[in-house]
XYZ file of N, CA and C in Angstrom:
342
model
N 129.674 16.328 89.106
C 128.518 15.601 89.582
C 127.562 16.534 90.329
N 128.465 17.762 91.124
C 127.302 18.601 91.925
C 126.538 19.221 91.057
N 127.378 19.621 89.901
C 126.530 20.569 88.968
C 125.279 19.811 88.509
N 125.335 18.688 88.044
C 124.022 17.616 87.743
C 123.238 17.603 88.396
N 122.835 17.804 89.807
C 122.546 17.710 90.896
C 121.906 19.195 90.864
N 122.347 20.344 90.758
C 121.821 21.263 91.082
C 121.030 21.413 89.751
N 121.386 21.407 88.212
C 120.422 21.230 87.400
C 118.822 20.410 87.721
N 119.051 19.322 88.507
C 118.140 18.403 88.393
C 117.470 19.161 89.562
N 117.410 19.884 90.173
C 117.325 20.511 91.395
C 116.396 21.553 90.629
N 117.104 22.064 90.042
C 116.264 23.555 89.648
C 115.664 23.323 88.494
N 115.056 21.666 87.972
C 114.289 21.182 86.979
C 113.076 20.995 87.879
N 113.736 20.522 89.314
C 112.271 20.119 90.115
C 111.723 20.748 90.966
N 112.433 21.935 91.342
C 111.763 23.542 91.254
C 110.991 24.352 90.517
N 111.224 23.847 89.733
C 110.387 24.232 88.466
C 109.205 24.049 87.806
N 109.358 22.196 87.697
C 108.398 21.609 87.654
C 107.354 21.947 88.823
N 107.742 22.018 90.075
C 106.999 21.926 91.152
C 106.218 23.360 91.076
N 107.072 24.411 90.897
C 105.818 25.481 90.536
C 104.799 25.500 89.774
N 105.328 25.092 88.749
C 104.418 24.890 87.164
C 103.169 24.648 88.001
N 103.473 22.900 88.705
C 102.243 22.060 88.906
C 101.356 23.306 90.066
N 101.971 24.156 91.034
C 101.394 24.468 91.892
C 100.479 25.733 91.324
N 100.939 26.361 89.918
C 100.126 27.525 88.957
C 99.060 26.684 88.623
N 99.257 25.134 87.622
C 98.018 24.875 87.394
C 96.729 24.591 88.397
N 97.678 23.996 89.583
C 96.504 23.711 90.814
C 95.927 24.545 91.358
N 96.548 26.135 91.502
C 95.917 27.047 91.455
C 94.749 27.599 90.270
N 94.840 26.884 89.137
C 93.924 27.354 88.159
C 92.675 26.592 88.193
N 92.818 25.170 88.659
C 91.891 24.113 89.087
C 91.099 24.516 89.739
N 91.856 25.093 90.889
C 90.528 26.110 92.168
C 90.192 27.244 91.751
N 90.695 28.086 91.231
C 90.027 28.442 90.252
C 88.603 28.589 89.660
N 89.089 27.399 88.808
C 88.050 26.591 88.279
C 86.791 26.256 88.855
N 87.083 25.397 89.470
C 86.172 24.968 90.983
C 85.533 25.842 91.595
N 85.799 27.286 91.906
C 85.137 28.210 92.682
C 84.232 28.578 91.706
N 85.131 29.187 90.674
C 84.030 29.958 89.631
C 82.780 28.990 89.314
N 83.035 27.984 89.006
C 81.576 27.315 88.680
C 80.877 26.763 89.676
N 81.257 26.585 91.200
C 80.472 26.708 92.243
C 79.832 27.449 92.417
N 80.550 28.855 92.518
C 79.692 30.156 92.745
C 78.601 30.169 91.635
N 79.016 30.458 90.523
C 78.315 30.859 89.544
C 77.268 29.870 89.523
N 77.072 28.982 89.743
C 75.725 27.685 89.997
C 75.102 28.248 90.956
N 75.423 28.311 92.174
C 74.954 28.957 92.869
C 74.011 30.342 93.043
N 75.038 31.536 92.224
C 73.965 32.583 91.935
C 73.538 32.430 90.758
N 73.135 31.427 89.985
C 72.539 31.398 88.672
C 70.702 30.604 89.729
N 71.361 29.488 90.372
C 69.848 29.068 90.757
C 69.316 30.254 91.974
N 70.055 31.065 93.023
C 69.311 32.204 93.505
C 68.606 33.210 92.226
N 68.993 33.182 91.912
C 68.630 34.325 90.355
C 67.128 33.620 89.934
N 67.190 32.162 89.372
C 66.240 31.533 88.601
C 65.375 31.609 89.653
N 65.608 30.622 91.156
C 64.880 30.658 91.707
C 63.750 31.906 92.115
N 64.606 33.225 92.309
C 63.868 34.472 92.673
C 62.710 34.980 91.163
N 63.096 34.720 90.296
C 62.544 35.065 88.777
C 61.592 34.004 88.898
N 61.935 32.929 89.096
C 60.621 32.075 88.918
C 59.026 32.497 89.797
N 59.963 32.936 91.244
C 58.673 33.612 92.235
C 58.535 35.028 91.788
N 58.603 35.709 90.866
C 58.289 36.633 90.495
C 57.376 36.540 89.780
N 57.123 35.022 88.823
C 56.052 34.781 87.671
C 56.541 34.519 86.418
N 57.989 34.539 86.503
C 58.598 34.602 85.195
C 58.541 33.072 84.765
N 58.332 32.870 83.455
C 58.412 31.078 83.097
C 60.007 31.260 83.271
N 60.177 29.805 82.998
C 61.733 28.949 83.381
C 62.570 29.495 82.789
N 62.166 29.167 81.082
C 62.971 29.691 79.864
C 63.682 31.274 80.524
N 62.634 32.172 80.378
C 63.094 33.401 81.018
C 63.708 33.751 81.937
N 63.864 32.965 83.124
C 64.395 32.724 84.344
C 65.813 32.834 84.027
N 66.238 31.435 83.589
C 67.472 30.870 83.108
C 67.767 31.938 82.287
N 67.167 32.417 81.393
C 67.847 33.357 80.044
C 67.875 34.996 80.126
N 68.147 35.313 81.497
C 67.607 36.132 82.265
C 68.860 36.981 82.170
N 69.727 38.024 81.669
C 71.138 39.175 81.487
C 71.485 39.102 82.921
N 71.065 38.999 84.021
C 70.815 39.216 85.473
C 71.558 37.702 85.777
N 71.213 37.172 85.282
C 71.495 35.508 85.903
C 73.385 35.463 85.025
N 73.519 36.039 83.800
C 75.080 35.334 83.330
C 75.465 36.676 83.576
N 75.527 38.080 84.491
C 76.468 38.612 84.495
C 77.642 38.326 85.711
N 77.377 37.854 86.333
C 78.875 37.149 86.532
C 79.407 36.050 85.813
N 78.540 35.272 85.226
C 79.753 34.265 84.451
C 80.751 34.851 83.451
N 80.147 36.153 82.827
C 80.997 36.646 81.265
C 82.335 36.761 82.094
N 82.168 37.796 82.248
C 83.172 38.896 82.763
C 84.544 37.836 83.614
N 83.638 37.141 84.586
C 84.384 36.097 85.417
C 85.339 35.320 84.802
N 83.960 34.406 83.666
C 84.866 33.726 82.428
C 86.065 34.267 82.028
N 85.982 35.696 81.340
C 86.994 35.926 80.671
C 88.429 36.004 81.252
N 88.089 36.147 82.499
C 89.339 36.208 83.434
C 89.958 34.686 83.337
N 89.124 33.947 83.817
C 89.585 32.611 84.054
C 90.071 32.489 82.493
N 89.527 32.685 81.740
C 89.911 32.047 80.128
C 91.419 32.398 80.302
N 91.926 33.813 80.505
C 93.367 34.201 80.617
C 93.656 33.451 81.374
N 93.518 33.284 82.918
C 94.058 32.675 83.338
C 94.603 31.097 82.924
N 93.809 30.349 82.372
C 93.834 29.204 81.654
C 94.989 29.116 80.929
N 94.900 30.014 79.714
C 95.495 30.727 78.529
C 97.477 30.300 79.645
N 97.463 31.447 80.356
C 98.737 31.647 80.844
C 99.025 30.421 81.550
N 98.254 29.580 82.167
C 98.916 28.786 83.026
C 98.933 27.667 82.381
N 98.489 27.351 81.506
C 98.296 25.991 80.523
C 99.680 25.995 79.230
N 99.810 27.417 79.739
C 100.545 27.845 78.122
C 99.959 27.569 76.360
N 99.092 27.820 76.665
C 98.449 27.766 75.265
C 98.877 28.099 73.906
N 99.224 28.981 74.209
C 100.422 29.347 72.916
C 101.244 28.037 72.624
N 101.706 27.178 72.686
C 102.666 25.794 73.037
C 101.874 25.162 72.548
N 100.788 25.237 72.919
C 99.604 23.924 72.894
C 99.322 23.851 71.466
N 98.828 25.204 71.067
C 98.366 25.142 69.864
C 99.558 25.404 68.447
N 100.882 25.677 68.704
C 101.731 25.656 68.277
C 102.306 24.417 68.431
N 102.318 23.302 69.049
C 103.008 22.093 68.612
C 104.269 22.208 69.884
N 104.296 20.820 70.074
C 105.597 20.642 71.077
C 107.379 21.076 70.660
N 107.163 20.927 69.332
C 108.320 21.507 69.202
C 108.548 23.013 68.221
N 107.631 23.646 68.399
C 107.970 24.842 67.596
C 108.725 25.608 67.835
N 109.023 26.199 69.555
C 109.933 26.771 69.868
C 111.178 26.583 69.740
N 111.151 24.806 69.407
C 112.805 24.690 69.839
C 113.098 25.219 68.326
N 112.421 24.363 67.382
C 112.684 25.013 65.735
C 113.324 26.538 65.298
N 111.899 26.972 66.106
C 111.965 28.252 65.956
C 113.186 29.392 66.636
N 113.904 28.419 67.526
C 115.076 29.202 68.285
C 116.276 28.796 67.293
N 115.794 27.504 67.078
C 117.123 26.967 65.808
C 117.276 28.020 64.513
N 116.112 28.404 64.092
C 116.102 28.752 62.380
C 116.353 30.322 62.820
N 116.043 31.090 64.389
C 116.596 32.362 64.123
C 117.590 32.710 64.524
N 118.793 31.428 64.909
C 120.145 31.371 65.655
C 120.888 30.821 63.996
N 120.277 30.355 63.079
C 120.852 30.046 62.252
C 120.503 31.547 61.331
N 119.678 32.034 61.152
C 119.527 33.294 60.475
C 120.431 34.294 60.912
N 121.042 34.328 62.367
C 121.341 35.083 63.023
C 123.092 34.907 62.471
N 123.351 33.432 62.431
C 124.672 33.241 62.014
C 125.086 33.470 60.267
N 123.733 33.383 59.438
C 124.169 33.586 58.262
C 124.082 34.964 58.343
N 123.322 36.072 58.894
C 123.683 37.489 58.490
C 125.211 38.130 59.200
N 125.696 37.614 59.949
C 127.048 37.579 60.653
C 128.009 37.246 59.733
N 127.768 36.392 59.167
C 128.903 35.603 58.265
C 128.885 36.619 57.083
N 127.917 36.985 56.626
C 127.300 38.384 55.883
C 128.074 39.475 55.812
N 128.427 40.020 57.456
C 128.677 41.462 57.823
C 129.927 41.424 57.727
N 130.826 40.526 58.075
C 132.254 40.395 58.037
C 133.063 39.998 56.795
N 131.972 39.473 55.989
C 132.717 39.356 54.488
C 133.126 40.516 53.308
């Protein structure tokens, strides 16, 4: 019974990190597109008092170089904490996939000894 107990234990250890990676990715989240709103309208705003029309303002290399670069980080980050690989592979591929190379694994065995 203890052993059940400590399984269920170190399921909700587990779980509990998981949730605390994604909530970390949330803020994350949250910062990057705070900030980046932020220095996108200092940017427009300053371009606009320069004379520049809007269009140009907004479409300005100056105004998205922090979003790229930023983005791409967060995208990984996403990527890893979402597990994406999983996502787009299907809920059960791994388990399949541990089955068919534990069964490959047993027919080349059965193989070597014959």
């Amino acid at each position: 019974m203890e052993l059940l107990s400590q399984t269920e234990e170190y399921k909700y250890k587990r779980a509990k990190k998981k949730v605390k990676r994604i909530k970390g990715f949330y803020n994350h989240l949250a910062v990057y597109l705070s900030i980046n709103i932020i220095i996108t309208a200092v940017h427009t705003v300053h371009s606009l008092r320069d004379g520049l029309p809007f269009i140009d303002a907004i479409w300005n290399l100056q105004t998205f170089f922090n979003w790229i670069p930023w983005g791409i980080g967060l995208l990984i980050h996403g990527i890893v904490v979402l597990d994406a690989p999983s996502l787009l592979m299907g809920k059960n591929w791994e388990d399949k996939k541990i089955k068919e190379l534990l069964e490959k694994d047993t027919k080349n065995s059965a193989m070597n000894w014959e």
